[in-house]
Amino acid sequence: MRLAKTLVLAALALCLAQASAIAAVKVTFVNPEHYTDLDRNRPWYQQDTLNQFQRTFEQLGATYLKPGQTLKLDVLDIDLAGYFEPWRFYGYDVRIMRDYTPPRFKVHYALEQKGRVILQADETITDLAYLMNPAGRLSSERLGYEKAMLKDWFRNRFGLMRPPPGV
């Protein structure tokens, strides 16, 4: 009985130690009601879009951040790829993709390791060639172009540790 208690406590301590070493992403959507391109007429759509981006950032953090790193990410603005044609009626709103309507995110982030900020910046993330990116074009997911752009940015900025432009 004593051995079983000891093993359970050791396993619990090991799990807690590993949990503290896992990379984390803390996303804050700052004033989403003022974002350039979220459908304000359908609150459920807006919330689903933000939830999808939240999950995307968390998955990318688990993939590209090192254990013990924490990324605090403030999303300041979102402009989705394409646009809706204003003359279409509700229910026929199809997002039209053009090369001059790329996805764009404005963010502020701070990457911390062991409680110390190792990288901090304000950036505008965009992919001007998003229509040529096969990851977005071949994706069957909603927001495929945006997710492909965020994956490329995350890999470059935090996986390969390339500095932001102008730094």
PDB file of C-alpha atoms in Angstrom:
ATOM      1  CA  MET A   1       0.000   0.000   0.000  1.00  0.00           C
ATOM      2  CA  ARG A   2       2.827   2.340   0.887  1.00  0.00           C
ATOM      3  CA  LEU A   3       4.572   1.613  -2.399  1.00  0.00           C
ATOM      4  CA  ALA A   4       1.394   2.396  -4.344  1.00  0.00           C
ATOM      5  CA  LYS A   5       1.039   5.773  -2.583  1.00  0.00           C
ATOM      6  CA  THR A   6       4.659   6.586  -3.309  1.00  0.00           C
ATOM      7  CA  LEU A   7       4.255   5.694  -6.987  1.00  0.00           C
ATOM      8  CA  VAL A   8       1.084   7.772  -7.310  1.00  0.00           C
ATOM      9  CA  LEU A   9       2.741  10.783  -5.662  1.00  0.00           C
ATOM     10  CA  ALA A  10       5.821  10.415  -7.864  1.00  0.00           C
ATOM     11  CA  ALA A  11       3.667  10.233 -11.006  1.00  0.00           C
ATOM     12  CA  LEU A  12       1.698  13.295  -9.889  1.00  0.00           C
ATOM     13  CA  ALA A  13       4.897  15.250  -9.225  1.00  0.00           C
ATOM     14  CA  LEU A  14       6.241  14.262 -12.638  1.00  0.00           C
ATOM     15  CA  CYS A  15       3.015  15.403 -14.354  1.00  0.00           C
ATOM     16  CA  LEU A  16       3.100  18.741 -12.537  1.00  0.00           C
ATOM     17  CA  ALA A  17       6.747  19.276 -13.445  1.00  0.00           C
ATOM     18  CA  GLN A  18       6.028  18.541 -17.101  1.00  0.00           C
ATOM     19  CA  ALA A  19       2.962  20.788 -17.113  1.00  0.00           C
ATOM     20  CA  SER A  20       5.048  23.727 -15.936  1.00  0.00           C
ATOM     21  CA  ALA A  21       7.591  23.077 -18.698  1.00  0.00           C
ATOM     22  CA  ILE A  22       5.011  23.025 -21.501  1.00  0.00           C
ATOM     23  CA  ALA A  23       4.963  26.004 -23.827  1.00  0.00           C
ATOM     24  CA  ALA A  24       1.879  28.182 -23.546  1.00  0.00           C
ATOM     25  CA  VAL A  25       0.143  30.793 -25.669  1.00  0.00           C
ATOM     26  CA  LYS A  26      -2.078  33.365 -23.993  1.00  0.00           C
ATOM     27  CA  VAL A  27      -4.222  35.116 -26.595  1.00  0.00           C
ATOM     28  CA  THR A  28      -6.185  38.294 -25.960  1.00  0.00           C
ATOM     29  CA  PHE A  29      -8.508  39.655 -28.622  1.00  0.00           C
ATOM     30  CA  VAL A  30      -8.416  43.405 -27.977  1.00  0.00           C
ATOM     31  CA  ASN A  31     -11.708  45.159 -28.858  1.00  0.00           C
ATOM     32  CA  PRO A  32     -12.895  42.624 -31.463  1.00  0.00           C
ATOM     33  CA  GLU A  33     -16.003  44.715 -32.066  1.00  0.00           C
ATOM     34  CA  HIS A  34     -13.710  47.225 -33.833  1.00  0.00           C
ATOM     35  CA  TYR A  35     -11.865  44.720 -36.033  1.00  0.00           C
ATOM     36  CA  THR A  36     -11.765  45.557 -39.723  1.00  0.00           C
ATOM     37  CA  ASP A  37     -13.319  42.332 -40.932  1.00  0.00           C
ATOM     38  CA  LEU A  38     -15.445  40.277 -38.584  1.00  0.00           C
ATOM     39  CA  ASP A  39     -19.108  39.914 -39.399  1.00  0.00           C
ATOM     40  CA  ARG A  40     -20.812  42.057 -36.767  1.00  0.00           C
ATOM     41  CA  ASN A  41     -24.255  41.074 -38.025  1.00  0.00           C
ATOM     42  CA  ARG A  42     -23.807  37.488 -36.906  1.00  0.00           C
ATOM     43  CA  PRO A  43     -22.367  37.310 -33.364  1.00  0.00           C
ATOM     44  CA  TRP A  44     -22.152  33.515 -33.468  1.00  0.00           C
ATOM     45  CA  TYR A  45     -19.978  33.739 -36.598  1.00  0.00           C
ATOM     46  CA  GLN A  46     -17.697  36.293 -34.969  1.00  0.00           C
ATOM     47  CA  GLN A  47     -17.296  34.171 -31.835  1.00  0.00           C
ATOM     48  CA  ASP A  48     -16.644  31.013 -33.859  1.00  0.00           C
ATOM     49  CA  THR A  49     -13.987  32.844 -35.887  1.00  0.00           C
ATOM     50  CA  LEU A  50     -12.220  34.061 -32.738  1.00  0.00           C
ATOM     51  CA  ASN A  51     -12.425  30.568 -31.200  1.00  0.00           C
ATOM     52  CA  GLN A  52     -10.849  29.060 -34.312  1.00  0.00           C
ATOM     53  CA  PHE A  53      -7.977  31.537 -34.194  1.00  0.00           C
ATOM     54  CA  GLN A  54      -7.554  30.891 -30.451  1.00  0.00           C
ATOM     55  CA  ARG A  55      -7.205  27.138 -31.117  1.00  0.00           C
ATOM     56  CA  THR A  56      -4.875  27.792 -34.058  1.00  0.00           C
ATOM     57  CA  PHE A  57      -2.525  29.918 -31.935  1.00  0.00           C
ATOM     58  CA  GLU A  58      -2.542  27.305 -29.153  1.00  0.00           C
ATOM     59  CA  GLN A  59      -1.741  24.484 -31.598  1.00  0.00           C
ATOM     60  CA  LEU A  60       1.047  26.505 -33.208  1.00  0.00           C
ATOM     61  CA  GLY A  61       2.471  27.298 -29.774  1.00  0.00           C
ATOM     62  CA  ALA A  62       2.539  23.609 -28.882  1.00  0.00           C
ATOM     63  CA  THR A  63       4.384  22.936 -32.142  1.00  0.00           C
ATOM     64  CA  TYR A  64       6.895  25.800 -32.349  1.00  0.00           C
ATOM     65  CA  LEU A  65       7.539  27.173 -28.862  1.00  0.00           C
ATOM     66  CA  LYS A  66      10.184  25.590 -26.693  1.00  0.00           C
ATOM     67  CA  PRO A  67       9.237  24.037 -23.352  1.00  0.00           C
ATOM     68  CA  GLY A  68       9.036  26.711 -20.678  1.00  0.00           C
ATOM     69  CA  GLN A  69       8.292  29.521 -23.125  1.00  0.00           C
ATOM     70  CA  THR A  70       5.124  31.591 -22.873  1.00  0.00           C
ATOM     71  CA  LEU A  71       3.807  33.755 -25.676  1.00  0.00           C
ATOM     72  CA  LYS A  72       1.488  36.590 -24.711  1.00  0.00           C
ATOM     73  CA  LEU A  73      -0.283  37.621 -27.887  1.00  0.00           C
ATOM     74  CA  ASP A  74      -2.623  40.601 -28.199  1.00  0.00           C
ATOM     75  CA  VAL A  75      -4.591  40.544 -31.447  1.00  0.00           C
ATOM     76  CA  LEU A  76      -5.312  44.196 -32.262  1.00  0.00           C
ATOM     77  CA  ASP A  77      -7.031  43.831 -35.644  1.00  0.00           C
ATOM     78  CA  ILE A  78      -8.136  41.148 -38.084  1.00  0.00           C
ATOM     79  CA  ASP A  79      -8.796  41.623 -41.793  1.00  0.00           C
ATOM     80  CA  LEU A  80      -9.790  38.306 -43.350  1.00  0.00           C
ATOM     81  CA  ALA A  81      -8.797  37.298 -46.870  1.00  0.00           C
ATOM     82  CA  GLY A  82     -11.177  38.475 -49.564  1.00  0.00           C
ATOM     83  CA  TYR A  83     -14.334  40.521 -49.195  1.00  0.00           C
ATOM     84  CA  PHE A  84     -18.106  40.257 -49.430  1.00  0.00           C
ATOM     85  CA  GLU A  85     -19.798  41.945 -52.345  1.00  0.00           C
ATOM     86  CA  PRO A  86     -22.186  44.440 -50.742  1.00  0.00           C
ATOM     87  CA  TRP A  87     -24.931  44.021 -53.344  1.00  0.00           C
ATOM     88  CA  ARG A  88     -25.467  40.348 -52.503  1.00  0.00           C
ATOM     89  CA  PHE A  89     -28.386  39.436 -50.265  1.00  0.00           C
ATOM     90  CA  TYR A  90     -27.993  37.754 -46.885  1.00  0.00           C
ATOM     91  CA  GLY A  91     -27.587  34.042 -47.471  1.00  0.00           C
ATOM     92  CA  TYR A  92     -25.742  34.605 -50.743  1.00  0.00           C
ATOM     93  CA  ASP A  93     -22.721  36.195 -49.145  1.00  0.00           C
ATOM     94  CA  VAL A  94     -19.719  34.538 -50.710  1.00  0.00           C
ATOM     95  CA  ARG A  95     -16.269  35.813 -49.823  1.00  0.00           C
ATOM     96  CA  ILE A  96     -14.539  36.885 -53.054  1.00  0.00           C
ATOM     97  CA  MET A  97     -10.780  36.315 -53.075  1.00  0.00           C
ATOM     98  CA  ARG A  98      -8.603  38.733 -55.011  1.00  0.00           C
ATOM     99  CA  ASP A  99      -4.855  39.328 -54.963  1.00  0.00           C
ATOM    100  CA  TYR A 100      -5.408  42.808 -53.511  1.00  0.00           C
ATOM    101  CA  THR A 101      -7.412  41.533 -50.499  1.00  0.00           C
ATOM    102  CA  PRO A 102      -4.867  39.517 -48.478  1.00  0.00           C
ATOM    103  CA  PRO A 103      -5.433  38.396 -44.900  1.00  0.00           C
ATOM    104  CA  ARG A 104      -3.930  40.762 -42.338  1.00  0.00           C
ATOM    105  CA  PHE A 105      -3.499  40.607 -38.557  1.00  0.00           C
ATOM    106  CA  LYS A 106      -2.124  43.371 -36.346  1.00  0.00           C
ATOM    107  CA  VAL A 107      -0.598  41.951 -33.181  1.00  0.00           C
ATOM    108  CA  HIS A 108       1.532  42.834 -30.187  1.00  0.00           C
ATOM    109  CA  TYR A 109       3.396  39.966 -28.577  1.00  0.00           C
ATOM    110  CA  ALA A 110       5.899  39.186 -25.864  1.00  0.00           C
ATOM    111  CA  LEU A 111       7.762  35.880 -25.757  1.00  0.00           C
ATOM    112  CA  GLU A 112       8.901  34.975 -22.258  1.00  0.00           C
ATOM    113  CA  GLN A 113      11.276  32.305 -21.063  1.00  0.00           C
ATOM    114  CA  LYS A 114      11.742  31.671 -17.353  1.00  0.00           C
ATOM    115  CA  GLY A 115       9.816  34.862 -16.597  1.00  0.00           C
ATOM    116  CA  ARG A 116      12.081  37.063 -18.739  1.00  0.00           C
ATOM    117  CA  VAL A 117      10.965  38.708 -22.001  1.00  0.00           C
ATOM    118  CA  ILE A 118      13.254  37.507 -24.795  1.00  0.00           C
ATOM    119  CA  LEU A 119      11.318  38.907 -27.774  1.00  0.00           C
ATOM    120  CA  GLN A 120       8.695  41.629 -27.959  1.00  0.00           C
ATOM    121  CA  ALA A 121       7.247  43.488 -30.931  1.00  0.00           C
ATOM    122  CA  ASP A 122       4.269  44.991 -32.727  1.00  0.00           C
ATOM    123  CA  GLU A 123       3.728  43.436 -36.136  1.00  0.00           C
ATOM    124  CA  THR A 124       1.352  43.402 -39.042  1.00  0.00           C
ATOM    125  CA  ILE A 125       1.168  39.849 -40.329  1.00  0.00           C
ATOM    126  CA  THR A 126       0.121  39.568 -43.961  1.00  0.00           C
ATOM    127  CA  ASP A 127       0.631  37.312 -46.953  1.00  0.00           C
ATOM    128  CA  LEU A 128       0.443  39.292 -50.186  1.00  0.00           C
ATOM    129  CA  ALA A 129       0.805  36.091 -52.221  1.00  0.00           C
ATOM    130  CA  TYR A 130      -1.848  34.193 -50.271  1.00  0.00           C
ATOM    131  CA  LEU A 131      -3.635  32.998 -53.407  1.00  0.00           C
ATOM    132  CA  MET A 132      -0.461  31.197 -54.519  1.00  0.00           C
ATOM    133  CA  ASN A 133       0.038  29.422 -51.173  1.00  0.00           C
ATOM    134  CA  PRO A 134      -1.033  25.804 -51.714  1.00  0.00           C
ATOM    135  CA  ALA A 135      -1.558  25.293 -47.970  1.00  0.00           C
ATOM    136  CA  GLY A 136      -4.382  27.821 -47.997  1.00  0.00           C
ATOM    137  CA  ARG A 137      -5.747  27.025 -51.417  1.00  0.00           C
ATOM    138  CA  LEU A 138      -5.941  23.273 -50.840  1.00  0.00           C
ATOM    139  CA  SER A 139      -7.303  23.539 -47.318  1.00  0.00           C
ATOM    140  CA  SER A 140     -10.864  22.386 -46.780  1.00  0.00           C
ATOM    141  CA  GLU A 141     -11.023  24.315 -43.504  1.00  0.00           C
ATOM    142  CA  ARG A 142     -12.812  27.578 -43.008  1.00  0.00           C
ATOM    143  CA  LEU A 143     -10.222  30.377 -42.725  1.00  0.00           C
ATOM    144  CA  GLY A 144      -7.632  28.247 -44.519  1.00  0.00           C
ATOM    145  CA  TYR A 145      -5.708  31.208 -45.962  1.00  0.00           C
ATOM    146  CA  GLU A 146      -5.486  32.917 -42.576  1.00  0.00           C
ATOM    147  CA  LYS A 147      -4.394  29.725 -40.808  1.00  0.00           C
ATOM    148  CA  ALA A 148      -1.704  29.032 -43.436  1.00  0.00           C
ATOM    149  CA  MET A 149      -0.416  32.609 -43.069  1.00  0.00           C
ATOM    150  CA  LEU A 150      -0.336  32.341 -39.264  1.00  0.00           C
ATOM    151  CA  LYS A 151       1.483  29.000 -39.449  1.00  0.00           C
ATOM    152  CA  ASP A 152       4.172  30.482 -41.720  1.00  0.00           C
ATOM    153  CA  TRP A 153       4.555  33.511 -39.459  1.00  0.00           C
ATOM    154  CA  PHE A 154       4.686  31.409 -36.285  1.00  0.00           C
ATOM    155  CA  ARG A 155       7.279  29.038 -37.762  1.00  0.00           C
ATOM    156  CA  ASN A 156       9.492  31.913 -38.947  1.00  0.00           C
ATOM    157  CA  ARG A 157       9.188  34.058 -35.846  1.00  0.00           C
ATOM    158  CA  PHE A 158       9.285  31.465 -33.071  1.00  0.00           C
ATOM    159  CA  GLY A 159      10.377  28.174 -34.632  1.00  0.00           C
ATOM    160  CA  LEU A 160      13.316  29.589 -36.586  1.00  0.00           C
ATOM    161  CA  MET A 161      13.621  32.660 -34.296  1.00  0.00           C
ATOM    162  CA  ARG A 162      13.875  35.106 -37.199  1.00  0.00           C
ATOM    163  CA  PRO A 163      13.610  38.663 -35.859  1.00  0.00           C
ATOM    164  CA  PRO A 164      10.693  40.873 -36.847  1.00  0.00           C
ATOM    165  CA  PRO A 165      11.271  43.242 -39.776  1.00  0.00           C
ATOM    166  CA  GLY A 166      13.176  46.366 -38.806  1.00  0.00           C
ATOM    167  CA  VAL A 167      14.867  44.795 -35.769  1.00  0.00           C
TER     168      VAL A 167
END
